[in-house]
PDB file of C-alpha atoms in Angstrom:
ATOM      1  CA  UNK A  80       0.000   0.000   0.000  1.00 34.00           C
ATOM      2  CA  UNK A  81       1.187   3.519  -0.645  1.00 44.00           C
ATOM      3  CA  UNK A  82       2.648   5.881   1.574  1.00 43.00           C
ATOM      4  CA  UNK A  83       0.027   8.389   0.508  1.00 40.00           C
ATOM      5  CA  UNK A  84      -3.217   5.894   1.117  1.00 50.00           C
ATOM      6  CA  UNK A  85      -1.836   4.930   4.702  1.00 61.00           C
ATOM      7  CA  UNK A  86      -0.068   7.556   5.993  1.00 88.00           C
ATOM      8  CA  UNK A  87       1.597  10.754   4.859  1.00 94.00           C
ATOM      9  CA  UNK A  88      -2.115  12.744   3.958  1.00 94.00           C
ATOM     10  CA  UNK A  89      -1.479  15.690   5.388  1.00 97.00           C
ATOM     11  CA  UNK A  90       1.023  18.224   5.845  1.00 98.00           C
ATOM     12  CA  UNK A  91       1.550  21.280   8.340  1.00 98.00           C
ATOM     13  CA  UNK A  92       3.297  24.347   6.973  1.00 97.00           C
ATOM     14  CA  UNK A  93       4.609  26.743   9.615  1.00 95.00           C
ATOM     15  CA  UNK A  94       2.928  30.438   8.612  1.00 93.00           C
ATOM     16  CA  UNK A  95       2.938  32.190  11.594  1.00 91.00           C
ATOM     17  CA  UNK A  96       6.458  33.964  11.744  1.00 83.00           C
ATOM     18  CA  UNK A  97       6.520  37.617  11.981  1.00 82.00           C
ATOM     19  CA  UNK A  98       9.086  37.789   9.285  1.00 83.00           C
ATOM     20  CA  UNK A  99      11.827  40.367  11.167  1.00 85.00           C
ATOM     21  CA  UNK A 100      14.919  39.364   9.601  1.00 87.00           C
ATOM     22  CA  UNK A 101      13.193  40.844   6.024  1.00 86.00           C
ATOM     23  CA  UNK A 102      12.051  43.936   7.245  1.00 87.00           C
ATOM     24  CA  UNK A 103      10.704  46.224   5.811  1.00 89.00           C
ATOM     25  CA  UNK A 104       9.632  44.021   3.224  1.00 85.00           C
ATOM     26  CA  UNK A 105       7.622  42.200   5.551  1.00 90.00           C
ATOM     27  CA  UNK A 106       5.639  45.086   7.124  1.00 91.00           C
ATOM     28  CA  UNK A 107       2.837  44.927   5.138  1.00 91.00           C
ATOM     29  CA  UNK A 108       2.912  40.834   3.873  1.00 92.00           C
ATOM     30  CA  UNK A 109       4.203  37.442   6.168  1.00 93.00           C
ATOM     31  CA  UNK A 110       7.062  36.502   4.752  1.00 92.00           C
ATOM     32  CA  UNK A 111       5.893  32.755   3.480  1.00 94.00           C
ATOM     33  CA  UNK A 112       3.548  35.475   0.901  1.00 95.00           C
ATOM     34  CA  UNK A 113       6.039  37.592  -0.208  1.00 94.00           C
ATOM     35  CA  UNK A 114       6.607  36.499  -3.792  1.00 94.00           C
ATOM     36  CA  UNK A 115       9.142  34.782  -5.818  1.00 92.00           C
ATOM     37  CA  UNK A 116       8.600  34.049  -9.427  1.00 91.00           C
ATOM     38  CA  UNK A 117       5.310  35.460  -9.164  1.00 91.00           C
ATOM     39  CA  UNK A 118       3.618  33.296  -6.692  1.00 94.00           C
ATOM     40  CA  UNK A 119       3.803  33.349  -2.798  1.00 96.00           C
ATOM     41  CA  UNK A 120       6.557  31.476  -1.782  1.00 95.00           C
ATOM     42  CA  UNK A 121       4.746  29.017   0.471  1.00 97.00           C
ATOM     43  CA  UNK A 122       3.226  27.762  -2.812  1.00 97.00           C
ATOM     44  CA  UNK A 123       6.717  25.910  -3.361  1.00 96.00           C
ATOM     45  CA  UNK A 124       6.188  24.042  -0.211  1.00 97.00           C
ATOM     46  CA  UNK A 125       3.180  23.185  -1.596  1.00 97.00           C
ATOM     47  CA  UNK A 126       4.151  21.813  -4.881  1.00 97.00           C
ATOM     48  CA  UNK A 127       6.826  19.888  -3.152  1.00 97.00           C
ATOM     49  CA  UNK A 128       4.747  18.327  -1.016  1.00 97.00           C
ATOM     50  CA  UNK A 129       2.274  17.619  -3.353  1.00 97.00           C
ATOM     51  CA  UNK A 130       4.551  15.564  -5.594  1.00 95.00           C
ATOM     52  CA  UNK A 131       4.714  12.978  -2.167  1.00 95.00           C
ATOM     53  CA  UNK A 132       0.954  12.403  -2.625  1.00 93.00           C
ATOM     54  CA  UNK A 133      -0.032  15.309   0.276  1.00 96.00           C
ATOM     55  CA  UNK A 134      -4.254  15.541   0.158  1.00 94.00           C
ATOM     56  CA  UNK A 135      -4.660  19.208   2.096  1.00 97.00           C
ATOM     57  CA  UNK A 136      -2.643  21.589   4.064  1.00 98.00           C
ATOM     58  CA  UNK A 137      -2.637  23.064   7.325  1.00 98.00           C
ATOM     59  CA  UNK A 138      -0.989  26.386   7.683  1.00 98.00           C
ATOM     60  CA  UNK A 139      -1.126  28.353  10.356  1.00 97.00           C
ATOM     61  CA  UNK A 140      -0.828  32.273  10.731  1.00 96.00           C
ATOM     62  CA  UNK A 141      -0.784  34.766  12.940  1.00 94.00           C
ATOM     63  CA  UNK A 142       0.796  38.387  11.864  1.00 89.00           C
ATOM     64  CA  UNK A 143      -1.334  39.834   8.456  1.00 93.00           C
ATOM     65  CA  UNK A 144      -3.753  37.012   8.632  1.00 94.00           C
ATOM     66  CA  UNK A 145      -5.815  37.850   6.267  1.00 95.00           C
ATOM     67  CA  UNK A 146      -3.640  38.350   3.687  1.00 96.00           C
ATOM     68  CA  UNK A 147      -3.506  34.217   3.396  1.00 96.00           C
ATOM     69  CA  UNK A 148      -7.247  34.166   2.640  1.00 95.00           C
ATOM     70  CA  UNK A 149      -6.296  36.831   0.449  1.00 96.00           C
ATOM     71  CA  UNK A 150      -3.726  34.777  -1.902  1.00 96.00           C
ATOM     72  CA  UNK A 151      -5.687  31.545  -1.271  1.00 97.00           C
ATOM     73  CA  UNK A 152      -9.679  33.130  -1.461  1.00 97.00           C
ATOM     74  CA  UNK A 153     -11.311  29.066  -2.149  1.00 97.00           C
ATOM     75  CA  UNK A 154      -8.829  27.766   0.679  1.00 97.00           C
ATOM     76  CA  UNK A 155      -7.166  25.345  -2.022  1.00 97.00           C
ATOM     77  CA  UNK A 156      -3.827  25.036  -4.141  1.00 97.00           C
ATOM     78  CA  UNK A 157      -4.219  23.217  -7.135  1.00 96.00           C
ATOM     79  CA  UNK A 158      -7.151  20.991  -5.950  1.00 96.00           C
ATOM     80  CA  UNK A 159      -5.902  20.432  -2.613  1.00 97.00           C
ATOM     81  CA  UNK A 160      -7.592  21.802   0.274  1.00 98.00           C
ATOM     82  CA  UNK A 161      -5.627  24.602   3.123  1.00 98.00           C
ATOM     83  CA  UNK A 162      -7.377  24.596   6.334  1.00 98.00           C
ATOM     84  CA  UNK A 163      -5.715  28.232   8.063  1.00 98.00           C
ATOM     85  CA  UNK A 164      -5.292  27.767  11.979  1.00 97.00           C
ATOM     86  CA  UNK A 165      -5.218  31.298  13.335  1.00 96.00           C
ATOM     87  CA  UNK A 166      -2.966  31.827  16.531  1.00 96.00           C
ATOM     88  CA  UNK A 167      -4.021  34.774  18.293  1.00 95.00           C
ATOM     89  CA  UNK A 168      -0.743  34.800  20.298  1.00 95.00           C
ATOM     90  CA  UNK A 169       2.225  33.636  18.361  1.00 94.00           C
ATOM     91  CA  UNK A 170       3.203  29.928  19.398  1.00 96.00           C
ATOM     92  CA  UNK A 171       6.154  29.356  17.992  1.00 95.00           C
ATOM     93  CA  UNK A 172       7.119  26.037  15.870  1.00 95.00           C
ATOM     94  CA  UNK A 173       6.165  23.460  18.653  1.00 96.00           C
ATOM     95  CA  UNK A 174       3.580  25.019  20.001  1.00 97.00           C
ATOM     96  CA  UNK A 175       1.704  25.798  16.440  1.00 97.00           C
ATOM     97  CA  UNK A 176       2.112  22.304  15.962  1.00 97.00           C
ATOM     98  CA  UNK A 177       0.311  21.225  18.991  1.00 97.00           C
ATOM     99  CA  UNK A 178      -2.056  23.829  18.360  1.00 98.00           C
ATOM    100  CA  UNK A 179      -3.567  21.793  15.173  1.00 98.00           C
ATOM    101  CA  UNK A 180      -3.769  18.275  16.962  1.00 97.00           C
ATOM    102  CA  UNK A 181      -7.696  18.239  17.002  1.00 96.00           C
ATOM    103  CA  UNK A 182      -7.718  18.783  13.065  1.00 97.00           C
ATOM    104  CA  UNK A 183      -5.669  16.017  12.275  1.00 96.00           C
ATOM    105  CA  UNK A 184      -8.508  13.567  12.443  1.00 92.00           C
ATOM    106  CA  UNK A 185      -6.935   9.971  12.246  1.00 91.00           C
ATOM    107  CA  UNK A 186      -3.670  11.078  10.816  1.00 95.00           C
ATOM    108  CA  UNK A 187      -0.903   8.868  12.183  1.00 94.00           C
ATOM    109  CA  UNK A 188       1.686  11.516  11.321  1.00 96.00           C
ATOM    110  CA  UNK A 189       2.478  14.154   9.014  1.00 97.00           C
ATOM    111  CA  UNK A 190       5.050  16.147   7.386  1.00 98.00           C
ATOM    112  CA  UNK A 191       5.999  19.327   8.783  1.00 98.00           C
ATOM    113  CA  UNK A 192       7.724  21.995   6.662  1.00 97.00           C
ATOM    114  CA  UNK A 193       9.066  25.916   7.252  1.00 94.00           C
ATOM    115  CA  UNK A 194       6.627  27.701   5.022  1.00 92.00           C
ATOM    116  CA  UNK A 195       9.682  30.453   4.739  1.00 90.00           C
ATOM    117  CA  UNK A 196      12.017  27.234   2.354  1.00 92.00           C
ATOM    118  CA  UNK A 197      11.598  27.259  -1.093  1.00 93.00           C
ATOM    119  CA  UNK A 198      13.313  23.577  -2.167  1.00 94.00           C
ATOM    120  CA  UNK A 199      12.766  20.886  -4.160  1.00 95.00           C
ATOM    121  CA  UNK A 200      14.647  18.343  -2.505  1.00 95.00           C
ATOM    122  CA  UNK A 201      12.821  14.469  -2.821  1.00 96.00           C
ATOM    123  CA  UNK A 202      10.212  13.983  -0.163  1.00 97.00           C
ATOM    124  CA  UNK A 203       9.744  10.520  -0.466  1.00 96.00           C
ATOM    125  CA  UNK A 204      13.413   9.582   0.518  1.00 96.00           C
ATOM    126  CA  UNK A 205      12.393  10.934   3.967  1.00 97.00           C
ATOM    127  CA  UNK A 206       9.099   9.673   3.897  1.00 96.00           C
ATOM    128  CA  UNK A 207      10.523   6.019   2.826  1.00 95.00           C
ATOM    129  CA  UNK A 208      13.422   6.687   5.796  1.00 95.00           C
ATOM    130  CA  UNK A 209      10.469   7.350   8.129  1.00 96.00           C
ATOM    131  CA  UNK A 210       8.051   4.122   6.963  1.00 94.00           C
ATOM    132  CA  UNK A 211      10.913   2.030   7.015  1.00 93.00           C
ATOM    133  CA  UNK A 212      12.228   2.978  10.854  1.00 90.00           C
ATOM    134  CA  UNK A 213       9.406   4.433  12.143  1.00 94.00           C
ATOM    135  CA  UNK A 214      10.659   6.601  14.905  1.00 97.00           C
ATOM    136  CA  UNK A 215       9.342   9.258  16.237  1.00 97.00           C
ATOM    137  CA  UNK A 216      10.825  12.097  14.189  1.00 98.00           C
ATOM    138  CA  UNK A 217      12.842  12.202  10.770  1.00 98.00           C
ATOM    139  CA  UNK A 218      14.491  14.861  10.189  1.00 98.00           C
ATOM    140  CA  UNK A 219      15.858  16.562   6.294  1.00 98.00           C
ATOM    141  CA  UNK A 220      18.783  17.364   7.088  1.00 98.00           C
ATOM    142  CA  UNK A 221      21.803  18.221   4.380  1.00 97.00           C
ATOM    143  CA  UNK A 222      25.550  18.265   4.491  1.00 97.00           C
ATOM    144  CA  UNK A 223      25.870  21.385   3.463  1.00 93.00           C
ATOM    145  CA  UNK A 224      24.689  25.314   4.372  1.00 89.00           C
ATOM    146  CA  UNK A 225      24.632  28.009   6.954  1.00 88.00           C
ATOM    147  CA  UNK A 226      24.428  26.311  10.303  1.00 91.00           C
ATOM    148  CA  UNK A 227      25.496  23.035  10.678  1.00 96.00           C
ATOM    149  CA  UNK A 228      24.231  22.217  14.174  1.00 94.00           C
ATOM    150  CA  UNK A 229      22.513  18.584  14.059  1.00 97.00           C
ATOM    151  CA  UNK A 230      24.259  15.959  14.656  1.00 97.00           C
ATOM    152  CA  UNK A 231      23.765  11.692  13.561  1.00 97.00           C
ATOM    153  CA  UNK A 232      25.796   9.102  15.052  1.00 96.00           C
ATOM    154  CA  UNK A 233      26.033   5.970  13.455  1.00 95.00           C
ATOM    155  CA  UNK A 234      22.958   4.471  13.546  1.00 94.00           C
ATOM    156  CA  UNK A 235      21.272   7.666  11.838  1.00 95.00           C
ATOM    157  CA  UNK A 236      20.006   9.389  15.063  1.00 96.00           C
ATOM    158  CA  UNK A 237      19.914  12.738  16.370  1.00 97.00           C
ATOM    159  CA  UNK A 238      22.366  12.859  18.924  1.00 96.00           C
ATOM    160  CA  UNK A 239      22.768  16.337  19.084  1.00 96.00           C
ATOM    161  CA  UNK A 240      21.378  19.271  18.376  1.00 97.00           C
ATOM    162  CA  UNK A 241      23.504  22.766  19.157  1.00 95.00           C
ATOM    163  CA  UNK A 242      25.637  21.094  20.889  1.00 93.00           C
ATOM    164  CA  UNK A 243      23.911  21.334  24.279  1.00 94.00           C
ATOM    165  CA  UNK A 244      25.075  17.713  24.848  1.00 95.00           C
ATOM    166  CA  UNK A 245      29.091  17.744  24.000  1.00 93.00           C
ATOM    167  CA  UNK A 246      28.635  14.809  21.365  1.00 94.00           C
ATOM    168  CA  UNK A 247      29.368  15.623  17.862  1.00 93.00           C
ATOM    169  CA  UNK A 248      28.642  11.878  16.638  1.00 94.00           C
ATOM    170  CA  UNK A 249      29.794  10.619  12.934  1.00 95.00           C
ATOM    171  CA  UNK A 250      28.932  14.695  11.603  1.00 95.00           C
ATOM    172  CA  UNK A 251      26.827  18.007  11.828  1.00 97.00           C
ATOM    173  CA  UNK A 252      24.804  18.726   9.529  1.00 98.00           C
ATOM    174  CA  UNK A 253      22.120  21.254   8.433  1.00 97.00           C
ATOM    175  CA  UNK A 254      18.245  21.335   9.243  1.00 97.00           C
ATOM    176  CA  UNK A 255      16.176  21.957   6.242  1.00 97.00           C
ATOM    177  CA  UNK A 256      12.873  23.123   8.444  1.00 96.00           C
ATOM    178  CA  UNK A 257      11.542  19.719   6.755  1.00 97.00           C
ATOM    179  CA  UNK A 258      10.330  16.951   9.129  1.00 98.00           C
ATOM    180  CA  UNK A 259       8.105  13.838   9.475  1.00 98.00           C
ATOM    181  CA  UNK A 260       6.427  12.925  12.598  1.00 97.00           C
ATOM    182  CA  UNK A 261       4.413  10.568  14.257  1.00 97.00           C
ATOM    183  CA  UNK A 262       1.436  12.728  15.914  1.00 96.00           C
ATOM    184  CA  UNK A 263       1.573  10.619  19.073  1.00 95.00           C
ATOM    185  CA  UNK A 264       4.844  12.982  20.103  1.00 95.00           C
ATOM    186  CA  UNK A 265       2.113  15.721  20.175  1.00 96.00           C
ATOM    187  CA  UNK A 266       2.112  14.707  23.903  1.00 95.00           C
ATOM    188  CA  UNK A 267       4.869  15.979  24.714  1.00 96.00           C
ATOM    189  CA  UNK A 268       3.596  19.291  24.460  1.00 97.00           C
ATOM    190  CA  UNK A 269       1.525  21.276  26.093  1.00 96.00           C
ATOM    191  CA  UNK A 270      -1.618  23.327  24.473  1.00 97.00           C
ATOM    192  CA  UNK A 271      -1.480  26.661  24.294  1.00 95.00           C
ATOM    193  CA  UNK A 272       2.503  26.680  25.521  1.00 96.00           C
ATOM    194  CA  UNK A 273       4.533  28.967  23.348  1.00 96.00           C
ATOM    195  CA  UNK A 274       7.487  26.428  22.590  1.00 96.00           C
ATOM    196  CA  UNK A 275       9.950  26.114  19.844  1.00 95.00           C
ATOM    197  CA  UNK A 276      10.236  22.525  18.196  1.00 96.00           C
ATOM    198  CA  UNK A 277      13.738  22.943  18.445  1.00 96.00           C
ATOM    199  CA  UNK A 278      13.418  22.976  22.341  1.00 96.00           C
ATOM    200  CA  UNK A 279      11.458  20.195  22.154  1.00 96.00           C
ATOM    201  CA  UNK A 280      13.912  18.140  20.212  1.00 96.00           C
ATOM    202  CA  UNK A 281      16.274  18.796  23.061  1.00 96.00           C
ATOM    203  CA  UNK A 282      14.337  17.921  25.592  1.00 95.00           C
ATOM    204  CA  UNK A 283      13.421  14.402  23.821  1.00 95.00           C
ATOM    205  CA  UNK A 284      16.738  13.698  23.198  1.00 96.00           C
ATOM    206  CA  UNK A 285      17.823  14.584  27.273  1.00 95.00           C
ATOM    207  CA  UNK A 286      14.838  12.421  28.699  1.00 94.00           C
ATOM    208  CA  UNK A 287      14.880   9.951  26.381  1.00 92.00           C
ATOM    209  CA  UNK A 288      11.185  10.458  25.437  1.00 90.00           C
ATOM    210  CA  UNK A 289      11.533   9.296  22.238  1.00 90.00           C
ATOM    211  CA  UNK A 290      13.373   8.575  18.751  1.00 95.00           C
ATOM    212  CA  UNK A 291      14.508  11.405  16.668  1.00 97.00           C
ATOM    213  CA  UNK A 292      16.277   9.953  13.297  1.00 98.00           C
ATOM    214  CA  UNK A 293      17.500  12.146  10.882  1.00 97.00           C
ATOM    215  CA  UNK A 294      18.524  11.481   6.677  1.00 97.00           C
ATOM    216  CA  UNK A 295      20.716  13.497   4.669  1.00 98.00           C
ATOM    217  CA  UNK A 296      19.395  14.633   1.632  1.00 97.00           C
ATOM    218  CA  UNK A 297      21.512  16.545  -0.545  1.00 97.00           C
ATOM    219  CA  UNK A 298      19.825  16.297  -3.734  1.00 96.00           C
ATOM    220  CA  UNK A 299      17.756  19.153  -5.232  1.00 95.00           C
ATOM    221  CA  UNK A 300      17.792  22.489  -3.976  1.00 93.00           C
ATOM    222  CA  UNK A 301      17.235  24.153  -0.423  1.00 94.00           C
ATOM    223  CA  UNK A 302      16.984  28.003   0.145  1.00 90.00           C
ATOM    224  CA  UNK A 303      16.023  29.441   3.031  1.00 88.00           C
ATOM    225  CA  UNK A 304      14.822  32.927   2.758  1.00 87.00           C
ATOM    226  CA  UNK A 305      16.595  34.102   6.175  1.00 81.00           C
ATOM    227  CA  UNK A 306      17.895  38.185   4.402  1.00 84.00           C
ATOM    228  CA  UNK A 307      16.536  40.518   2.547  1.00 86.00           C
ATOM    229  CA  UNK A 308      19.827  39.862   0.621  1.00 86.00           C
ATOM    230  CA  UNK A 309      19.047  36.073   0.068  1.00 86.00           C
ATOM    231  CA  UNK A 310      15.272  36.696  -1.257  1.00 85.00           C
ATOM    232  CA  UNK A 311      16.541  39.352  -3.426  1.00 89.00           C
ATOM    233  CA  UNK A 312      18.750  36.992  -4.961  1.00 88.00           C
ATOM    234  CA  UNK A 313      16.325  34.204  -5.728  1.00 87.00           C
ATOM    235  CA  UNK A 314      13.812  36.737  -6.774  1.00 87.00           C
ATOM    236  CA  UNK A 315      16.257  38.062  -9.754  1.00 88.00           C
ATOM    237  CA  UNK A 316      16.949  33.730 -10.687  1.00 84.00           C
ATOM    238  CA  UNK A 317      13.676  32.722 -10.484  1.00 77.00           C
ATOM    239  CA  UNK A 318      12.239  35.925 -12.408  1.00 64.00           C
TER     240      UNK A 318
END
């Protein structure tokens, strides 16, 4: 049976960021709107996911709203239904996650992915990864970029992360902002807690609450639209 017919259905795309590191382009738009080859670049994400067999989105927002119902007036992208989850105070990654448990119906887990990324890296070697180990987390992760701050040992799991622990494993690598999950580790947090995903990551990996695997994927490419310099840039490439 398929990956898409069993499991992988839905997907959560983080909207909510206030979008400070692009100022001022992002006083008057969230940044996963602001466009790049003449579409919102959120819409990316979308496609990407999309090509994994994703049935409907789940984004959630919280600065300029409205400006999502705006770009997206029949709540769909190319067939596929977005259900918006507004967050009246701004939850961060972990806790905007936690904060769309009750819509994910019987979903056994999802795919979670930075609405702020525009890449086109291949999906369904993570999603294989995650079917075929079944921990609790997979992470994207690639060998090269920016920050280099998650670290595998040999058995492909997260060992580190920022090295808060002192164990630099078999490599670092980078975090694409792309994930799979099982939506049982939605226990671990707390609703209506304003908690990064990152912290609780850490806090898995310290209390040994659960698995956290992670699979380098260095094919395709991975921008993350983190300067005003960077989204420039791809703006000029991609026309």
């Amino acid at each position: 049976m398929s990956i898409r017919k069993r499991r992988f259905k839905t997907a959560f795309i983080l909207g909510a960021g206030l979008g400070t590191r692009l100022l001022p382009l992002t006083e008057k738009c969230p940044k996963p709107l602001l466009k790049i080859g003449g579409r919102p670049i959120v819409t990316y994400a979308m496609d990407n996911l999309i090509r994994v067999g994703v049935d409907r989105f789940i984004i959630n927002t919280h600065y300029l709203a409205d400006l999502y119902l705006k770009n997206f007036p029949d709540k769909k992208w190319r067939g596929r239904p977005i259900i918006f989850r507004h967050e009246p105070i701004l939850l961060d990654t972990g806790g905007g996650l936690k904060n769309i448990e009750d819509l994910l119906g019987d979903d056994e887990a999802i795919i979670c992915y930075n609405g702020d990324v525009i890449s086109d890296l291949p999906l369904r070697k993570l999603l294989m990864t995650h079917e075929k180990r079944r921990p609790d987390i997979t992470l994207a992760l690639r060998t090269n970029g920016p920050i280099l701050n998650v670290c595998l040992n040999e058995a492909g799991e997260v060992c580190d992360i920022r090295n808060r622990f002192g164990n630099p494993g078999i490599g670092s690598f980078l975090f694409t902002g792309i994930y799979s999950i099982e939506k049982s580790i939605l226990g671990y947090l707390e609703l209506g807690k304003t908690e990064s995903i990152i912290s609780l990551f850490i806090r898995m990996i310290a209390e040994r609450l659960g698995s956290i695997h992670g699979i380098v994927i260095d094919e395709g490419e991975w921008y993350d639209i983190g300067s005003k310099e960077e989204y420039e840039r791809l703006r000029a490439e991609k026309g």
